[in-house]
Amino acid sequence: MALQAASPFSPALSSNSRIKLHIFHFKTARLPPIASHRSHRSSPSLFCTSSSNLPSFSGCSKALSTADDGFPEASASADVVCFGEMLIDFVPTVSGLSLSQAPAFKKAPGGAPANVAVGISRLGGSSAFVGKVGEDEFGYMLANILKENSVNNSGLRFDPGARTALAFVTLTSDGEREFMFYRNPSADMLLKEEELDLELIRKAKIFHYGSISLITEPSRSAHVAAAKAAKDAGVLLSYDPNLRLPLWPSADSAREGILSIWDIADIIKISEEEISFLTQGEDPYDDAVVRKLFHPNLKLLLVTEGPDGCRYYSKEFSGRVPGIKVSAVDTTGAGDAFVAGILSQLAADQSLIKDEARLREALKFANVCGALTVTERGAIPALPTRQAVLDALVNVPV
């Protein structure tokens, strides 16, 4: 690999770097202080009661009930385990306006790894989510969203001292997405290594993750430990860097952090913008530039190009699969829907990676997943079902 990467499974970033506040595009903001009082929902174990005013969860005795060590009990396996952040996206009710101009917002569950987990389940696959939310109303809402979408939530943890992360998202009049994050720190940043359900991770066929959990401790150590457990167990590792530059202390730390785990991944999905960032300004459409990101153990490198489709690179072949044109309402979650589309098929048959004709068909399916997602607001609310994708494929040129 031509790019310089830190050694995998070894800390490469300062654990005490503070997240800065930004007031442009991917914006961040400080979280309001947590109220000192505790509600009647202060313990996740309460969810196993039959009270009608409490949310219900699938497999409550496993996913959220606690064992003697205080953590949820072990659960059934899932084909794809997704690790990282789950949050609330607030999406404007009117498109084409900046965040400051938006008259109102609609809350929608999101977070890239969680989007992928739900996307896989909606496509008929088996998925689980591993991460942390606040012990607050939004955290309970997100846990219930996983349950409602048949995602294994036994790896979800609640933090009583931090809020669930929030993000305000809009598409401005010039087509740029604009984010403002509230996570300083949010619960997802505080997941600890000892809180991981490693057995769930080891039983998976694919372990999928991003880079946001690498920004600070203790989530970085938890991320590294989870990926190592998966790798040692022979699980296929899938990586989508999902660059959110203002969340990092600096551009250099973001590049270093993203590349610190680059060489352990079996499958990597990146965007054109991320190629330019990682290669420090080189042409993302040049195959020679993209090949610089292809490390010796990588099985498949995917480059998403929005409505234009995607490119694919393996050791044996490479090519492009065109996308489909749709009327975009909100592009949030489109890349995650694409990832869900391809991973749902690889979980069923990993030999797709070595068969170009079948891989192209799988990528056409994934492209449609991404395209359908941009036709509705929000990430998780817009993720398509398998039948919706199959119906849309009828109109896709061969």
PDB file of N, CA, C and O in Angstrom, residues 167-225:
ATOM      1  N   ALA A 167     -27.900  14.902  15.526  1.00  0.00           N
ATOM      2  CA  ALA A 167     -27.334  15.577  14.359  1.00  0.00           C
ATOM      3  C   ALA A 167     -28.450  16.262  13.591  1.00  0.00           C
ATOM      4  O   ALA A 167     -29.475  15.635  13.279  1.00  0.00           O
ATOM      5  N   PHE A 168     -28.294  17.539  13.300  1.00  0.00           N
ATOM      6  CA  PHE A 168     -29.238  18.257  12.456  1.00  0.00           C
ATOM      7  C   PHE A 168     -28.694  18.221  11.028  1.00  0.00           C
ATOM      8  O   PHE A 168     -27.539  18.559  10.792  1.00  0.00           O
ATOM      9  N   VAL A 169     -29.511  17.759  10.097  1.00  0.00           N
ATOM     10  CA  VAL A 169     -29.057  17.491   8.732  1.00  0.00           C
ATOM     11  C   VAL A 169     -29.967  18.194   7.737  1.00  0.00           C
ATOM     12  O   VAL A 169     -31.193  18.154   7.867  1.00  0.00           O
ATOM     13  N   THR A 170     -29.373  18.825   6.720  1.00  0.00           N
ATOM     14  CA  THR A 170     -30.198  19.411   5.672  1.00  0.00           C
ATOM     15  C   THR A 170     -29.443  19.399   4.355  1.00  0.00           C
ATOM     16  O   THR A 170     -28.221  19.231   4.306  1.00  0.00           O
ATOM     17  N   LEU A 171     -30.189  19.559   3.279  1.00  0.00           N
ATOM     18  CA  LEU A 171     -29.610  19.709   1.946  1.00  0.00           C
ATOM     19  C   LEU A 171     -29.843  21.142   1.515  1.00  0.00           C
ATOM     20  O   LEU A 171     -30.985  21.570   1.331  1.00  0.00           O
ATOM     21  N   THR A 172     -28.760  21.902   1.386  1.00  0.00           N
ATOM     22  CA  THR A 172     -28.890  23.323   1.073  1.00  0.00           C
ATOM     23  C   THR A 172     -29.227  23.525  -0.402  1.00  0.00           C
ATOM     24  O   THR A 172     -29.206  22.599  -1.205  1.00  0.00           O
ATOM     25  N   SER A 173     -29.501  24.770  -0.768  1.00  0.00           N
ATOM     26  CA  SER A 173     -29.924  25.078  -2.134  1.00  0.00           C
ATOM     27  C   SER A 173     -28.857  24.765  -3.174  1.00  0.00           C
ATOM     28  O   SER A 173     -29.163  24.521  -4.337  1.00  0.00           O
ATOM     29  N   ASP A 174     -27.581  24.763  -2.771  1.00  0.00           N
ATOM     30  CA  ASP A 174     -26.509  24.442  -3.715  1.00  0.00           C
ATOM     31  C   ASP A 174     -26.175  22.958  -3.730  1.00  0.00           C
ATOM     32  O   ASP A 174     -25.185  22.539  -4.326  1.00  0.00           O
ATOM     33  N   GLY A 175     -26.998  22.145  -3.080  1.00  0.00           N
ATOM     34  CA  GLY A 175     -26.827  20.697  -3.133  1.00  0.00           C
ATOM     35  C   GLY A 175     -25.907  20.121  -2.086  1.00  0.00           C
ATOM     36  O   GLY A 175     -25.696  18.909  -2.044  1.00  0.00           O
ATOM     37  N   GLU A 176     -25.350  20.955  -1.222  1.00  0.00           N
ATOM     38  CA  GLU A 176     -24.443  20.458  -0.192  1.00  0.00           C
ATOM     39  C   GLU A 176     -25.209  20.006   1.044  1.00  0.00           C
ATOM     40  O   GLU A 176     -26.143  20.679   1.485  1.00  0.00           O
ATOM     41  N   ARG A 177     -24.802  18.852   1.600  1.00  0.00           N
ATOM     42  CA  ARG A 177     -25.379  18.447   2.876  1.00  0.00           C
ATOM     43  C   ARG A 177     -24.728  19.250   3.989  1.00  0.00           C
ATOM     44  O   ARG A 177     -23.530  19.544   3.950  1.00  0.00           O
ATOM     45  N   GLU A 178     -25.513  19.587   4.977  1.00  0.00           N
ATOM     46  CA  GLU A 178     -25.017  20.374   6.104  1.00  0.00           C
ATOM     47  C   GLU A 178     -25.389  19.643   7.394  1.00  0.00           C
ATOM     48  O   GLU A 178     -26.531  19.222   7.562  1.00  0.00           O
ATOM     49  N   PHE A 179     -24.402  19.435   8.260  1.00  0.00           N
ATOM     50  CA  PHE A 179     -24.619  18.736   9.515  1.00  0.00           C
ATOM     51  C   PHE A 179     -24.249  19.646  10.687  1.00  0.00           C
ATOM     52  O   PHE A 179     -23.342  20.465  10.588  1.00  0.00           O
ATOM     53  N   MET A 180     -24.938  19.460  11.791  1.00  0.00           N
ATOM     54  CA  MET A 180     -24.520  20.059  13.053  1.00  0.00           C
ATOM     55  C   MET A 180     -24.694  18.978  14.119  1.00  0.00           C
ATOM     56  O   MET A 180     -25.814  18.545  14.406  1.00  0.00           O
ATOM     57  N   PHE A 181     -23.577  18.516  14.674  1.00  0.00           N
ATOM     58  CA  PHE A 181     -23.593  17.421  15.630  1.00  0.00           C
ATOM     59  C   PHE A 181     -23.620  17.925  17.070  1.00  0.00           C
ATOM     60  O   PHE A 181     -22.972  18.917  17.397  1.00  0.00           O
ATOM     61  N   TYR A 182     -24.338  17.205  17.925  1.00  0.00           N
ATOM     62  CA  TYR A 182     -24.331  17.432  19.364  1.00  0.00           C
ATOM     63  C   TYR A 182     -23.756  16.170  20.003  1.00  0.00           C
ATOM     64  O   TYR A 182     -24.464  15.190  20.223  1.00  0.00           O
ATOM     65  N   ARG A 183     -22.447  16.196  20.281  1.00  0.00           N
ATOM     66  CA  ARG A 183     -21.790  15.001  20.829  1.00  0.00           C
ATOM     67  C   ARG A 183     -20.455  15.390  21.474  1.00  0.00           C
ATOM     68  O   ARG A 183     -19.392  15.161  20.917  1.00  0.00           O
ATOM     69  N   ASN A 184     -20.508  15.921  22.696  1.00  0.00           N
ATOM     70  CA  ASN A 184     -19.257  16.398  23.283  1.00  0.00           C
ATOM     71  C   ASN A 184     -19.169  16.180  24.802  1.00  0.00           C
ATOM     72  O   ASN A 184     -19.099  17.134  25.555  1.00  0.00           O
ATOM     73  N   PRO A 185     -19.134  14.922  25.287  1.00  0.00           N
ATOM     74  CA  PRO A 185     -19.223  13.700  24.486  1.00  0.00           C
ATOM     75  C   PRO A 185     -20.632  13.144  24.518  1.00  0.00           C
ATOM     76  O   PRO A 185     -21.396  13.400  25.447  1.00  0.00           O
ATOM     77  N   SER A 186     -20.966  12.366  23.517  1.00  0.00           N
ATOM     78  CA  SER A 186     -22.220  11.633  23.497  1.00  0.00           C
ATOM     79  C   SER A 186     -21.954  10.183  23.897  1.00  0.00           C
ATOM     80  O   SER A 186     -20.807   9.737  23.954  1.00  0.00           O
ATOM     81  N   ALA A 187     -23.014   9.453  24.160  1.00  0.00           N
ATOM     82  CA  ALA A 187     -22.868   8.105  24.712  1.00  0.00           C
ATOM     83  C   ALA A 187     -22.074   7.176  23.803  1.00  0.00           C
ATOM     84  O   ALA A 187     -21.317   6.326  24.291  1.00  0.00           O
ATOM     85  N   ASP A 188     -22.225   7.313  22.484  1.00  0.00           N
ATOM     86  CA  ASP A 188     -21.526   6.402  21.567  1.00  0.00           C
ATOM     87  C   ASP A 188     -20.015   6.497  21.696  1.00  0.00           C
ATOM     88  O   ASP A 188     -19.294   5.535  21.420  1.00  0.00           O
ATOM     89  N   MET A 189     -19.505   7.659  22.140  1.00  0.00           N
ATOM     90  CA  MET A 189     -18.075   7.852  22.303  1.00  0.00           C
ATOM     91  C   MET A 189     -17.532   7.172  23.556  1.00  0.00           C
ATOM     92  O   MET A 189     -16.316   7.081  23.741  1.00  0.00           O
ATOM     93  N   LEU A 190     -18.424   6.689  24.415  1.00  0.00           N
ATOM     94  CA  LEU A 190     -18.028   6.187  25.733  1.00  0.00           C
ATOM     95  C   LEU A 190     -18.148   4.671  25.875  1.00  0.00           C
ATOM     96  O   LEU A 190     -18.030   4.138  26.975  1.00  0.00           O
ATOM     97  N   LEU A 191     -18.379   3.963  24.772  1.00  0.00           N
ATOM     98  CA  LEU A 191     -18.423   2.495  24.825  1.00  0.00           C
ATOM     99  C   LEU A 191     -17.060   1.962  25.234  1.00  0.00           C
ATOM    100  O   LEU A 191     -16.030   2.355  24.679  1.00  0.00           O
ATOM    101  N   LYS A 192     -17.048   1.035  26.197  1.00  0.00           N
ATOM    102  CA  LYS A 192     -15.804   0.476  26.719  1.00  0.00           C
ATOM    103  C   LYS A 192     -15.585  -0.945  26.215  1.00  0.00           C
ATOM    104  O   LYS A 192     -16.541  -1.659  25.918  1.00  0.00           O
ATOM    105  N   GLU A 193     -14.317  -1.329  26.150  1.00  0.00           N
ATOM    106  CA  GLU A 193     -13.959  -2.663  25.678  1.00  0.00           C
ATOM    107  C   GLU A 193     -14.649  -3.751  26.490  1.00  0.00           C
ATOM    108  O   GLU A 193     -15.131  -4.745  25.941  1.00  0.00           O
ATOM    109  N   GLU A 194     -14.728  -3.574  27.800  1.00  0.00           N
ATOM    110  CA  GLU A 194     -15.321  -4.599  28.656  1.00  0.00           C
ATOM    111  C   GLU A 194     -16.838  -4.706  28.491  1.00  0.00           C
ATOM    112  O   GLU A 194     -17.453  -5.645  29.002  1.00  0.00           O
ATOM    113  N   GLU A 195     -17.443  -3.762  27.772  1.00  0.00           N
ATOM    114  CA  GLU A 195     -18.887  -3.809  27.538  1.00  0.00           C
ATOM    115  C   GLU A 195     -19.247  -4.545  26.244  1.00  0.00           C
ATOM    116  O   GLU A 195     -20.428  -4.711  25.939  1.00  0.00           O
ATOM    117  N   LEU A 196     -18.267  -4.991  25.500  1.00  0.00           N
ATOM    118  CA  LEU A 196     -18.513  -5.652  24.227  1.00  0.00           C
ATOM    119  C   LEU A 196     -19.045  -7.066  24.402  1.00  0.00           C
ATOM    120  O   LEU A 196     -18.600  -7.798  25.283  1.00  0.00           O
ATOM    121  N   ASP A 197     -19.969  -7.447  23.537  1.00  0.00           N
ATOM    122  CA  ASP A 197     -20.419  -8.829  23.436  1.00  0.00           C
ATOM    123  C   ASP A 197     -19.551  -9.489  22.367  1.00  0.00           C
ATOM    124  O   ASP A 197     -19.923  -9.562  21.193  1.00  0.00           O
ATOM    125  N   LEU A 198     -18.383  -9.976  22.767  1.00  0.00           N
ATOM    126  CA  LEU A 198     -17.423 -10.518  21.815  1.00  0.00           C
ATOM    127  C   LEU A 198     -17.910 -11.806  21.169  1.00  0.00           C
ATOM    128  O   LEU A 198     -17.557 -12.110  20.023  1.00  0.00           O
ATOM    129  N   GLU A 199     -18.731 -12.557  21.875  1.00  0.00           N
ATOM    130  CA  GLU A 199     -19.241 -13.803  21.315  1.00  0.00           C
ATOM    131  C   GLU A 199     -20.155 -13.513  20.130  1.00  0.00           C
ATOM    132  O   GLU A 199     -20.120 -14.220  19.115  1.00  0.00           O
ATOM    133  N   LEU A 200     -20.964 -12.488  20.244  1.00  0.00           N
ATOM    134  CA  LEU A 200     -21.828 -12.076  19.134  1.00  0.00           C
ATOM    135  C   LEU A 200     -20.980 -11.713  17.917  1.00  0.00           C
ATOM    136  O   LEU A 200     -21.306 -12.085  16.781  1.00  0.00           O
ATOM    137  N   ILE A 201     -19.878 -11.002  18.143  1.00  0.00           N
ATOM    138  CA  ILE A 201     -18.994 -10.572  17.057  1.00  0.00           C
ATOM    139  C   ILE A 201     -18.290 -11.773  16.425  1.00  0.00           C
ATOM    140  O   ILE A 201     -18.203 -11.886  15.199  1.00  0.00           O
ATOM    141  N   ARG A 202     -17.818 -12.690  17.242  1.00  0.00           N
ATOM    142  CA  ARG A 202     -17.074 -13.854  16.720  1.00  0.00           C
ATOM    143  C   ARG A 202     -17.949 -14.792  15.902  1.00  0.00           C
ATOM    144  O   ARG A 202     -17.460 -15.508  15.032  1.00  0.00           O
ATOM    145  N   LYS A 203     -19.253 -14.817  16.185  1.00  0.00           N
ATOM    146  CA  LYS A 203     -20.164 -15.720  15.479  1.00  0.00           C
ATOM    147  C   LYS A 203     -20.633 -15.156  14.132  1.00  0.00           C
ATOM    148  O   LYS A 203     -21.262 -15.863  13.347  1.00  0.00           O
ATOM    149  N   ALA A 204     -20.322 -13.901  13.857  1.00  0.00           N
ATOM    150  CA  ALA A 204     -20.802 -13.258  12.632  1.00  0.00           C
ATOM    151  C   ALA A 204     -20.066 -13.767  11.398  1.00  0.00           C
ATOM    152  O   ALA A 204     -18.966 -14.331  11.490  1.00  0.00           O
ATOM    153  N   LYS A 205     -20.669 -13.551  10.241  1.00  0.00           N
ATOM    154  CA  LYS A 205     -19.994 -13.790   8.972  1.00  0.00           C
ATOM    155  C   LYS A 205     -19.254 -12.531   8.519  1.00  0.00           C
ATOM    156  O   LYS A 205     -18.196 -12.619   7.897  1.00  0.00           O
ATOM    157  N   ILE A 206     -19.834 -11.364   8.822  1.00  0.00           N
ATOM    158  CA  ILE A 206     -19.245 -10.078   8.449  1.00  0.00           C
ATOM    159  C   ILE A 206     -19.327  -9.127   9.635  1.00  0.00           C
ATOM    160  O   ILE A 206     -20.355  -9.053  10.319  1.00  0.00           O
ATOM    161  N   PHE A 207     -18.240  -8.397   9.886  1.00  0.00           N
ATOM    162  CA  PHE A 207     -18.203  -7.361  10.914  1.00  0.00           C
ATOM    163  C   PHE A 207     -17.989  -6.031  10.211  1.00  0.00           C
ATOM    164  O   PHE A 207     -16.983  -5.819   9.536  1.00  0.00           O
ATOM    165  N   HIS A 208     -18.962  -5.126  10.339  1.00  0.00           N
ATOM    166  CA  HIS A 208     -18.932  -3.853   9.615  1.00  0.00           C
ATOM    167  C   HIS A 208     -18.761  -2.684  10.582  1.00  0.00           C
ATOM    168  O   HIS A 208     -19.382  -2.660  11.650  1.00  0.00           O
ATOM    169  N   TYR A 209     -17.973  -1.676  10.185  1.00  0.00           N
ATOM    170  CA  TYR A 209     -17.675  -0.545  11.064  1.00  0.00           C
ATOM    171  C   TYR A 209     -17.264   0.670  10.251  1.00  0.00           C
ATOM    172  O   TYR A 209     -16.999   0.590   9.048  1.00  0.00           O
ATOM    173  N   GLY A 210     -17.196   1.819  10.922  1.00  0.00           N
ATOM    174  CA  GLY A 210     -16.737   3.064  10.317  1.00  0.00           C
ATOM    175  C   GLY A 210     -15.499   3.584  11.022  1.00  0.00           C
ATOM    176  O   GLY A 210     -14.743   2.815  11.615  1.00  0.00           O
ATOM    177  N   SER A 211     -15.307   4.913  10.992  1.00  0.00           N
ATOM    178  CA  SER A 211     -14.116   5.494  11.616  1.00  0.00           C
ATOM    179  C   SER A 211     -14.436   6.444  12.760  1.00  0.00           C
ATOM    180  O   SER A 211     -13.548   6.821  13.523  1.00  0.00           O
ATOM    181  N   ILE A 212     -15.708   6.852  12.896  1.00  0.00           N
ATOM    182  CA  ILE A 212     -16.044   7.843  13.915  1.00  0.00           C
ATOM    183  C   ILE A 212     -15.747   7.345  15.318  1.00  0.00           C
ATOM    184  O   ILE A 212     -15.337   8.110  16.196  1.00  0.00           O
ATOM    185  N   SER A 213     -15.897   6.053  15.549  1.00  0.00           N
ATOM    186  CA  SER A 213     -15.609   5.484  16.871  1.00  0.00           C
ATOM    187  C   SER A 213     -14.121   5.472  17.187  1.00  0.00           C
ATOM    188  O   SER A 213     -13.721   5.153  18.313  1.00  0.00           O
ATOM    189  N   LEU A 214     -13.270   5.833  16.223  1.00  0.00           N
ATOM    190  CA  LEU A 214     -11.817   5.878  16.451  1.00  0.00           C
ATOM    191  C   LEU A 214     -11.346   7.232  16.987  1.00  0.00           C
ATOM    192  O   LEU A 214     -10.187   7.386  17.365  1.00  0.00           O
ATOM    193  N   ILE A 215     -12.232   8.222  17.026  1.00  0.00           N
ATOM    194  CA  ILE A 215     -11.787   9.586  17.301  1.00  0.00           C
ATOM    195  C   ILE A 215     -11.293   9.766  18.728  1.00  0.00           C
ATOM    196  O   ILE A 215     -10.281  10.424  18.964  1.00  0.00           O
ATOM    197  N   THR A 216     -11.988   9.205  19.707  1.00  0.00           N
ATOM    198  CA  THR A 216     -11.606   9.386  21.105  1.00  0.00           C
ATOM    199  C   THR A 216     -11.674   8.067  21.865  1.00  0.00           C
ATOM    200  O   THR A 216     -12.283   7.096  21.424  1.00  0.00           O
ATOM    201  N   GLU A 217     -11.052   8.058  23.035  1.00  0.00           N
ATOM    202  CA  GLU A 217     -11.189   6.944  23.973  1.00  0.00           C
ATOM    203  C   GLU A 217     -12.408   7.204  24.859  1.00  0.00           C
ATOM    204  O   GLU A 217     -12.775   8.357  25.075  1.00  0.00           O
ATOM    205  N   PRO A 218     -13.058   6.121  25.374  1.00  0.00           N
ATOM    206  CA  PRO A 218     -12.672   4.725  25.264  1.00  0.00           C
ATOM    207  C   PRO A 218     -13.213   3.999  24.041  1.00  0.00           C
ATOM    208  O   PRO A 218     -12.896   2.826  23.836  1.00  0.00           O
ATOM    209  N   SER A 219     -14.000   4.667  23.186  1.00  0.00           N
ATOM    210  CA  SER A 219     -14.599   3.958  22.054  1.00  0.00           C
ATOM    211  C   SER A 219     -13.547   3.445  21.078  1.00  0.00           C
ATOM    212  O   SER A 219     -13.748   2.407  20.434  1.00  0.00           O
ATOM    213  N   ARG A 220     -12.396   4.145  21.002  1.00  0.00           N
ATOM    214  CA  ARG A 220     -11.362   3.674  20.084  1.00  0.00           C
ATOM    215  C   ARG A 220     -10.832   2.310  20.503  1.00  0.00           C
ATOM    216  O   ARG A 220     -10.686   1.406  19.670  1.00  0.00           O
ATOM    217  N   SER A 221     -10.542   2.136  21.774  1.00  0.00           N
ATOM    218  CA  SER A 221     -10.043   0.846  22.251  1.00  0.00           C
ATOM    219  C   SER A 221     -11.092  -0.243  22.081  1.00  0.00           C
ATOM    220  O   SER A 221     -10.767  -1.396  21.762  1.00  0.00           O
ATOM    221  N   ALA A 222     -12.363   0.118  22.292  1.00  0.00           N
ATOM    222  CA  ALA A 222     -13.442  -0.842  22.091  1.00  0.00           C
ATOM    223  C   ALA A 222     -13.517  -1.252  20.625  1.00  0.00           C
ATOM    224  O   ALA A 222     -13.693  -2.438  20.297  1.00  0.00           O
ATOM    225  N   HIS A 223     -13.368  -0.284  19.726  1.00  0.00           N
ATOM    226  CA  HIS A 223     -13.383  -0.557  18.290  1.00  0.00           C
ATOM    227  C   HIS A 223     -12.255  -1.521  17.912  1.00  0.00           C
ATOM    228  O   HIS A 223     -12.483  -2.516  17.212  1.00  0.00           O
ATOM    229  N   VAL A 224     -11.048  -1.220  18.347  1.00  0.00           N
ATOM    230  CA  VAL A 224      -9.892  -2.041  18.009  1.00  0.00           C
ATOM    231  C   VAL A 224     -10.058  -3.463  18.549  1.00  0.00           C
ATOM    232  O   VAL A 224      -9.767  -4.448  17.854  1.00  0.00           O
ATOM    233  N   ALA A 225     -10.550  -3.586  19.785  1.00  0.00           N
ATOM    234  CA  ALA A 225     -10.744  -4.904  20.389  1.00  0.00           C
ATOM    235  C   ALA A 225     -11.808  -5.698  19.640  1.00  0.00           C
ATOM    236  O   ALA A 225     -11.661  -6.914  19.421  1.00  0.00           O
TER     237      ALA A 225
END
